[in-house]
């Protein structure tokens, strides 16, 4: 025993020394990191966008080991247990307003999410285990985030997009829950993944009532891991958490100024969130706040500046540019970052950077922006505005239409669309539940109101039709549209299916949701490039700089399905049983009858007394049958009369019994 | 035929026949038999109907389960324990081996009777062998004793007072590869007055001491797994941030313990560092002790479940047990923070345990800075010596959670007795105790689980019981029986293993997902579906039978009356 132990110890020591050597061999900079950032942007419709961005990263287990100091344990375990290569989970309440909040910038492409829950994950497991991993992952996430993500477990509620959404060789699964209600119980576990939670740093701004009072909020968790890649040079796990909220500044001042229509509301952190920032989270590497002025706003400001001052570039060169005749900021920015690489436009967006670490408890950070002159501008739009609606009426069939409208003049002149005759490529991904049976052969494409032959405009299409109670219908297509297109529309007809009585949700009459379709414009990149290279180290700016396609989500559709009367099976059972019971009872009675004896009895009874009721009944019967009134002595009439009486009795008894059972069933 | 025939009016006067009360023909049986046939065919059909609407219930061995649970509850399992006492350098003339054996047995029985918690597994089931060894003259009350006479002569007690060395030496003297496990007590007569008892890390001791804290043995999950979750809590990272090198601790300190506990449970280790985690109880400044004091009264409120998001882990899915170990680094406002014991002393470990939950150690940074206005706190690392100290405390806490004494040295009734701790944290005889208690506890648990399962199943006659549950129940019973037979043979490891299996299977059966499903077909449901047919029909059938029976009786009375009448007239 002793020898074995000592050998074991020796072995351990050997391993540990080897590992320490291995560690030394690698670069020293490999360590866990956490950064936080907040981006604020005034929106044209008098609202303010606040985008919180937190990022934790951990070097790969192979070199760093499995014990962490900053990285959340639960996420690390999740990644390792289910071998997740990439995953995104978002909880959203409200709909992103693409028209007034923008549809062309990285924030809208990354953080405008469909209402409810959206989850997609890519696994590093053999193809036949992907579904099992997905199911386990949904359950784990469901527990982690207090949400009903486990409903995505059923094969009817998730799909495996082939190439359109994010293509990862068939190991990606995608599912949405449009009806999931999102609230604080989802935010709290999300905050637990941050080292400082909402106790310190920028996340201390997250006052629940203020956030949930907003017009839109979307909390997102995105993680990438290359833990399982065979290549040596991997970067470990990166967890990106963002919270995007659109708030209406509601200060007294703003209310007073409502009369001046175009004056933007002034706001500060404390008026938006009701809280101030008391310093950074002590374990974060950087903690910055940015105020972004969009390209169109900047050009508008320049215009105004030119009018008032006469010099065009003053807005940027001037020393105290944050206090100028147009607007005023309560704090001086640490730095101003300008967008570069935007060759098409002469103006570019500006970021004002503020460092939270300069502030502390005695001097909290409360950034304010006050407008002095009215400004009006428009956000940058995606080349086409996508919306989706239902056509047709009744409970039997209908059609889904996706319409794409040109959003304005300036956009069609964008990248790749400068020459005439070039084409715009649009990627559409749509998942439809199985009970909405879409006939894909009925696909029609209309361009500027005219029906086109489908094959001409569709470059690539992949359809996996729904299978009843097994899988949803998935449609992926690449559409090619001419650049000068004004409107384009796609229609697809469908039949409404029938669900089994057990499959209806408790609120079946509300209707059923068809999840949002994803429309991406693959020719367009939503990214903002910045002049300084060292800025690459700041994850929040990295997110803005990342080159990604412009993506937008369509509306969720609500399809009313025929809902049965849920007591129907019992009604059928009851009426069938009643009929059978009646038949059986009368048969038994008929078998037991003694005709001769009854006649004699009647005769003797009639001899004694003829009741007024019986004579009346017999008269009535005679009238009904059209025969003359027979005296009760006549043997032919009396048995039939008795028979009726009997049947009436039987019906009465059966009816009572049935009634009894109906009532007992209803009690059930 | 069976009807009342029209009585010929002519004979009425002659025979005194009254058509109201008499009849001449036998009453017929046709309709009565018809009604009865219908009734009986219904009754015959009833079993078929019940069979057709019956739900599947896998047969469970209810009787055997009840037998097992009552057997376990009435008499917990007993392992045979063998003790061997070796008296070295005693005069063989003054005592005989048998005498000594009897007196030792009597004394041990007294000790065993003193504390009798539910799972004392050696309670009265022990045998004592005594060997007297005096200068290579061995007297023994047991022939098979493989005590090498005079073996200890080479070992000079007087010169070497190193307990550890002696322990190793004894281990080399005894071959432990026999099947039964024997606890050896070596009593050495020395010149000194003081009696020393040292309980070694192997299965022998110089003088055996009864040194166990009686208690329930529980901190193993139902699936036989324990997750040790180590948490470093920085109460306020704005003052200072402390970090540890857990990788090293895991490899050097924890790995041997995990290895040692393997027969008992599957142990895994995980760690995390958390920030902004103040404790929820208050502490007060004590100028005399120059520190902040929290007393034992505050302990229930120390762990702050609102802010300490220690969390469960994905690895501990299912029914495994998590033990949380917390290193609490106080903030500058309450530094240094010390635990005051009820007797007014300051705790040496500065930590405490919460049974079934885990342990907490308050670790005060070496320099409790009074100046809390440092803008950007530096990240410090807890030095390896400090963390070793902390983990030694954790080791003690873990031992306590397992129901053992936390420290190596304690003062017994007969002078000083030292328990030699092995580098694995648990000595072999302690592991024996644990595995004995473990088996006993598992078996108890298995018995109660199976008992509740059988009660539940019997109380819900319309619940579907899958085959899996039946099988698991059966296997669990088998494993429990195996445990009992292993226990009676004294094979500790095998019985621990099979008891774990028995408990796991029992819990699996009880928590089978189908047991909790809504898919159970209630009796009310069945009633609502079938009654619209059967109630009216049965009413008809019963009424028909009753009427026909009554009528038959009435008519046969009439016939009898006529018969009597005829008889009276003829005579």
PDB file of N, CA and C in Angstrom, chain B residues 306-356:
ATOM      1  N   UNK B 306     -28.146  35.147   0.067  1.00  0.00           N
ATOM      2  CA  UNK B 306     -28.541  36.097  -0.978  1.00  0.00           C
ATOM      3  C   UNK B 306     -27.363  36.501  -1.842  1.00  0.00           C
ATOM      4  N   UNK B 307     -26.229  36.682  -1.196  1.00  0.00           N
ATOM      5  CA  UNK B 307     -25.089  37.230  -1.936  1.00  0.00           C
ATOM      6  C   UNK B 307     -24.063  36.172  -2.312  1.00  0.00           C
ATOM      7  N   UNK B 308     -24.046  35.084  -1.585  1.00  0.00           N
ATOM      8  CA  UNK B 308     -23.056  34.054  -1.904  1.00  0.00           C
ATOM      9  C   UNK B 308     -23.663  33.137  -2.944  1.00  0.00           C
ATOM     10  N   UNK B 309     -23.448  33.435  -4.167  1.00  0.00           N
ATOM     11  CA  UNK B 309     -24.041  32.566  -5.198  1.00  0.00           C
ATOM     12  C   UNK B 309     -23.085  31.416  -5.466  1.00  0.00           C
ATOM     13  N   UNK B 310     -22.975  30.540  -4.456  1.00  0.00           N
ATOM     14  CA  UNK B 310     -22.071  29.401  -4.569  1.00  0.00           C
ATOM     15  C   UNK B 310     -22.561  28.458  -5.650  1.00  0.00           C
ATOM     16  N   UNK B 311     -23.871  28.324  -5.732  1.00  0.00           N
ATOM     17  CA  UNK B 311     -24.514  27.576  -6.812  1.00  0.00           C
ATOM     18  C   UNK B 311     -24.203  26.095  -6.810  1.00  0.00           C
ATOM     19  N   UNK B 312     -25.088  25.406  -7.424  1.00  0.00           N
ATOM     20  CA  UNK B 312     -24.834  24.002  -7.688  1.00  0.00           C
ATOM     21  C   UNK B 312     -24.006  23.934  -8.962  1.00  0.00           C
ATOM     22  N   UNK B 313     -23.572  22.802  -9.298  1.00  0.00           N
ATOM     23  CA  UNK B 313     -22.756  22.737 -10.503  1.00  0.00           C
ATOM     24  C   UNK B 313     -23.353  21.742 -11.474  1.00  0.00           C
ATOM     25  N   UNK B 314     -22.995  21.916 -12.723  1.00  0.00           N
ATOM     26  CA  UNK B 314     -23.493  21.010 -13.751  1.00  0.00           C
ATOM     27  C   UNK B 314     -22.977  19.599 -13.487  1.00  0.00           C
ATOM     28  N   UNK B 315     -21.760  19.538 -12.924  1.00  0.00           N
ATOM     29  CA  UNK B 315     -21.170  18.227 -12.672  1.00  0.00           C
ATOM     30  C   UNK B 315     -21.967  17.459 -11.627  1.00  0.00           C
ATOM     31  N   UNK B 316     -22.653  18.206 -10.749  1.00  0.00           N
ATOM     32  CA  UNK B 316     -23.396  17.555  -9.680  1.00  0.00           C
ATOM     33  C   UNK B 316     -24.841  17.337 -10.080  1.00  0.00           C
ATOM     34  N   UNK B 317     -25.058  17.040 -11.321  1.00  0.00           N
ATOM     35  CA  UNK B 317     -26.427  16.805 -11.769  1.00  0.00           C
ATOM     36  C   UNK B 317     -27.007  15.608 -11.052  1.00  0.00           C
ATOM     37  N   UNK B 318     -28.304  15.532 -11.062  1.00  0.00           N
ATOM     38  CA  UNK B 318     -28.932  14.380 -10.436  1.00  0.00           C
ATOM     39  C   UNK B 318     -28.921  14.498  -8.933  1.00  0.00           C
ATOM     40  N   UNK B 319     -28.519  13.420  -8.261  1.00  0.00           N
ATOM     41  CA  UNK B 319     -28.682  13.410  -6.827  1.00  0.00           C
ATOM     42  C   UNK B 319     -27.360  13.372  -6.094  1.00  0.00           C
ATOM     43  N   UNK B 320     -26.288  13.848  -6.738  1.00  0.00           N
ATOM     44  CA  UNK B 320     -25.034  13.821  -5.998  1.00  0.00           C
ATOM     45  C   UNK B 320     -25.013  14.956  -4.983  1.00  0.00           C
ATOM     46  N   UNK B 321     -24.101  14.797  -4.055  1.00  0.00           N
ATOM     47  CA  UNK B 321     -24.070  15.720  -2.923  1.00  0.00           C
ATOM     48  C   UNK B 321     -22.967  16.739  -3.145  1.00  0.00           C
ATOM     49  N   UNK B 322     -23.269  17.998  -2.860  1.00  0.00           N
ATOM     50  CA  UNK B 322     -22.234  19.025  -2.933  1.00  0.00           C
ATOM     51  C   UNK B 322     -21.869  19.422  -1.515  1.00  0.00           C
ATOM     52  N   UNK B 323     -20.581  19.452  -1.245  1.00  0.00           N
ATOM     53  CA  UNK B 323     -20.113  20.020   0.018  1.00  0.00           C
ATOM     54  C   UNK B 323     -19.397  21.311  -0.325  1.00  0.00           C
ATOM     55  N   UNK B 324     -19.853  22.407   0.251  1.00  0.00           N
ATOM     56  CA  UNK B 324     -19.245  23.702  -0.035  1.00  0.00           C
ATOM     57  C   UNK B 324     -18.194  23.985   1.017  1.00  0.00           C
ATOM     58  N   UNK B 325     -17.006  24.366   0.553  1.00  0.00           N
ATOM     59  CA  UNK B 325     -15.976  24.827   1.471  1.00  0.00           C
ATOM     60  C   UNK B 325     -15.656  26.259   1.101  1.00  0.00           C
ATOM     61  N   UNK B 326     -15.751  27.122   2.086  1.00  0.00           N
ATOM     62  CA  UNK B 326     -15.669  28.547   1.812  1.00  0.00           C
ATOM     63  C   UNK B 326     -14.494  29.143   2.568  1.00  0.00           C
ATOM     64  N   UNK B 327     -13.640  29.847   1.850  1.00  0.00           N
ATOM     65  CA  UNK B 327     -12.630  30.672   2.499  1.00  0.00           C
ATOM     66  C   UNK B 327     -13.162  32.091   2.435  1.00  0.00           C
ATOM     67  N   UNK B 328     -13.397  32.684   3.590  1.00  0.00           N
ATOM     68  CA  UNK B 328     -13.989  34.011   3.619  1.00  0.00           C
ATOM     69  C   UNK B 328     -12.902  35.030   3.925  1.00  0.00           C
ATOM     70  N   UNK B 329     -12.678  35.925   3.003  1.00  0.00           N
ATOM     71  CA  UNK B 329     -11.703  36.995   3.217  1.00  0.00           C
ATOM     72  C   UNK B 329     -12.491  38.234   3.618  1.00  0.00           C
ATOM     73  N   UNK B 330     -12.400  38.669   4.871  1.00  0.00           N
ATOM     74  CA  UNK B 330     -13.227  39.792   5.307  1.00  0.00           C
ATOM     75  C   UNK B 330     -12.792  41.101   4.656  1.00  0.00           C
ATOM     76  N   UNK B 331     -13.700  42.052   4.673  1.00  0.00           N
ATOM     77  CA  UNK B 331     -13.377  43.349   4.104  1.00  0.00           C
ATOM     78  C   UNK B 331     -12.588  44.148   5.134  1.00  0.00           C
ATOM     79  N   UNK B 332     -12.076  45.290   4.710  1.00  0.00           N
ATOM     80  CA  UNK B 332     -11.247  46.114   5.597  1.00  0.00           C
ATOM     81  C   UNK B 332     -12.034  46.584   6.819  1.00  0.00           C
ATOM     82  N   UNK B 333     -13.325  46.669   6.681  1.00  0.00           N
ATOM     83  CA  UNK B 333     -14.170  47.144   7.778  1.00  0.00           C
ATOM     84  C   UNK B 333     -14.226  46.168   8.940  1.00  0.00           C
ATOM     85  N   UNK B 334     -13.941  44.943   8.692  1.00  0.00           N
ATOM     86  CA  UNK B 334     -14.092  43.915   9.731  1.00  0.00           C
ATOM     87  C   UNK B 334     -12.867  43.020   9.772  1.00  0.00           C
ATOM     88  N   UNK B 335     -11.721  43.635   9.641  1.00  0.00           N
ATOM     89  CA  UNK B 335     -10.493  42.846   9.614  1.00  0.00           C
ATOM     90  C   UNK B 335      -9.628  43.217  10.817  1.00  0.00           C
ATOM     91  N   UNK B 336      -9.055  42.323  11.537  1.00  0.00           N
ATOM     92  CA  UNK B 336      -9.193  40.867  11.436  1.00  0.00           C
ATOM     93  C   UNK B 336     -10.488  40.370  12.095  1.00  0.00           C
ATOM     94  N   UNK B 337     -11.025  39.353  11.542  1.00  0.00           N
ATOM     95  CA  UNK B 337     -12.295  38.793  12.014  1.00  0.00           C
ATOM     96  C   UNK B 337     -12.014  37.447  12.672  1.00  0.00           C
ATOM     97  N   UNK B 338     -12.478  37.314  13.911  1.00  0.00           N
ATOM     98  CA  UNK B 338     -12.183  36.067  14.618  1.00  0.00           C
ATOM     99  C   UNK B 338     -13.432  35.461  15.240  1.00  0.00           C
ATOM    100  N   UNK B 339     -13.398  34.168  15.350  1.00  0.00           N
ATOM    101  CA  UNK B 339     -14.526  33.430  15.922  1.00  0.00           C
ATOM    102  C   UNK B 339     -14.276  33.205  17.401  1.00  0.00           C
ATOM    103  N   UNK B 340     -15.250  33.615  18.206  1.00  0.00           N
ATOM    104  CA  UNK B 340     -15.126  33.419  19.641  1.00  0.00           C
ATOM    105  C   UNK B 340     -15.950  32.208  20.046  1.00  0.00           C
ATOM    106  N   UNK B 341     -15.308  31.317  20.761  1.00  0.00           N
ATOM    107  CA  UNK B 341     -16.008  30.121  21.215  1.00  0.00           C
ATOM    108  C   UNK B 341     -16.859  30.469  22.435  1.00  0.00           C
ATOM    109  N   UNK B 342     -17.832  29.637  22.771  1.00  0.00           N
ATOM    110  CA  UNK B 342     -18.703  29.950  23.907  1.00  0.00           C
ATOM    111  C   UNK B 342     -17.927  30.167  25.215  1.00  0.00           C
ATOM    112  N   UNK B 343     -16.768  29.511  25.357  1.00  0.00           N
ATOM    113  CA  UNK B 343     -16.016  29.682  26.607  1.00  0.00           C
ATOM    114  C   UNK B 343     -15.161  30.952  26.593  1.00  0.00           C
ATOM    115  N   UNK B 344     -15.338  31.785  25.574  1.00  0.00           N
ATOM    116  CA  UNK B 344     -14.625  33.049  25.548  1.00  0.00           C
ATOM    117  C   UNK B 344     -13.309  33.011  24.830  1.00  0.00           C
ATOM    118  N   UNK B 345     -12.861  31.801  24.492  1.00  0.00           N
ATOM    119  CA  UNK B 345     -11.588  31.704  23.798  1.00  0.00           C
ATOM    120  C   UNK B 345     -11.770  31.986  22.311  1.00  0.00           C
ATOM    121  N   UNK B 346     -10.671  32.299  21.678  1.00  0.00           N
ATOM    122  CA  UNK B 346     -10.697  32.511  20.236  1.00  0.00           C
ATOM    123  C   UNK B 346     -10.405  31.180  19.567  1.00  0.00           C
ATOM    124  N   UNK B 347     -11.198  30.870  18.558  1.00  0.00           N
ATOM    125  CA  UNK B 347     -11.024  29.597  17.872  1.00  0.00           C
ATOM    126  C   UNK B 347      -9.671  29.561  17.172  1.00  0.00           C
ATOM    127  N   UNK B 348      -9.011  28.423  17.268  1.00  0.00           N
ATOM    128  CA  UNK B 348      -7.701  28.333  16.623  1.00  0.00           C
ATOM    129  C   UNK B 348      -7.826  28.155  15.122  1.00  0.00           C
ATOM    130  N   UNK B 349      -8.878  27.498  14.704  1.00  0.00           N
ATOM    131  CA  UNK B 349      -9.041  27.284  13.271  1.00  0.00           C
ATOM    132  C   UNK B 349      -9.734  28.454  12.597  1.00  0.00           C
ATOM    133  N   UNK B 350     -10.460  29.229  13.357  1.00  0.00           N
ATOM    134  CA  UNK B 350     -11.245  30.351  12.838  1.00  0.00           C
ATOM    135  C   UNK B 350     -12.250  29.874  11.781  1.00  0.00           C
ATOM    136  N   UNK B 351     -12.759  28.695  11.993  1.00  0.00           N
ATOM    137  CA  UNK B 351     -13.698  28.156  11.022  1.00  0.00           C
ATOM    138  C   UNK B 351     -14.736  27.296  11.706  1.00  0.00           C
ATOM    139  N   UNK B 352     -15.747  26.927  10.967  1.00  0.00           N
ATOM    140  CA  UNK B 352     -16.795  26.073  11.532  1.00  0.00           C
ATOM    141  C   UNK B 352     -17.423  25.270  10.408  1.00  0.00           C
ATOM    142  N   UNK B 353     -18.157  24.237  10.816  1.00  0.00           N
ATOM    143  CA  UNK B 353     -18.841  23.455   9.786  1.00  0.00           C
ATOM    144  C   UNK B 353     -20.340  23.570   9.955  1.00  0.00           C
ATOM    145  N   UNK B 354     -21.024  23.325   8.892  1.00  0.00           N
ATOM    146  CA  UNK B 354     -22.464  23.204   8.929  1.00  0.00           C
ATOM    147  C   UNK B 354     -22.757  21.811   8.379  1.00  0.00           C
ATOM    148  N   UNK B 355     -23.294  20.921   9.196  1.00  0.00           N
ATOM    149  CA  UNK B 355     -23.457  19.538   8.752  1.00  0.00           C
ATOM    150  C   UNK B 355     -24.276  19.463   7.471  1.00  0.00           C
ATOM    151  N   UNK B 356     -23.868  18.639   6.595  1.00  0.00           N
ATOM    152  CA  UNK B 356     -24.516  18.406   5.301  1.00  0.00           C
ATOM    153  C   UNK B 356     -24.331  19.559   4.315  1.00  0.00           C
TER     154      UNK B 356
END
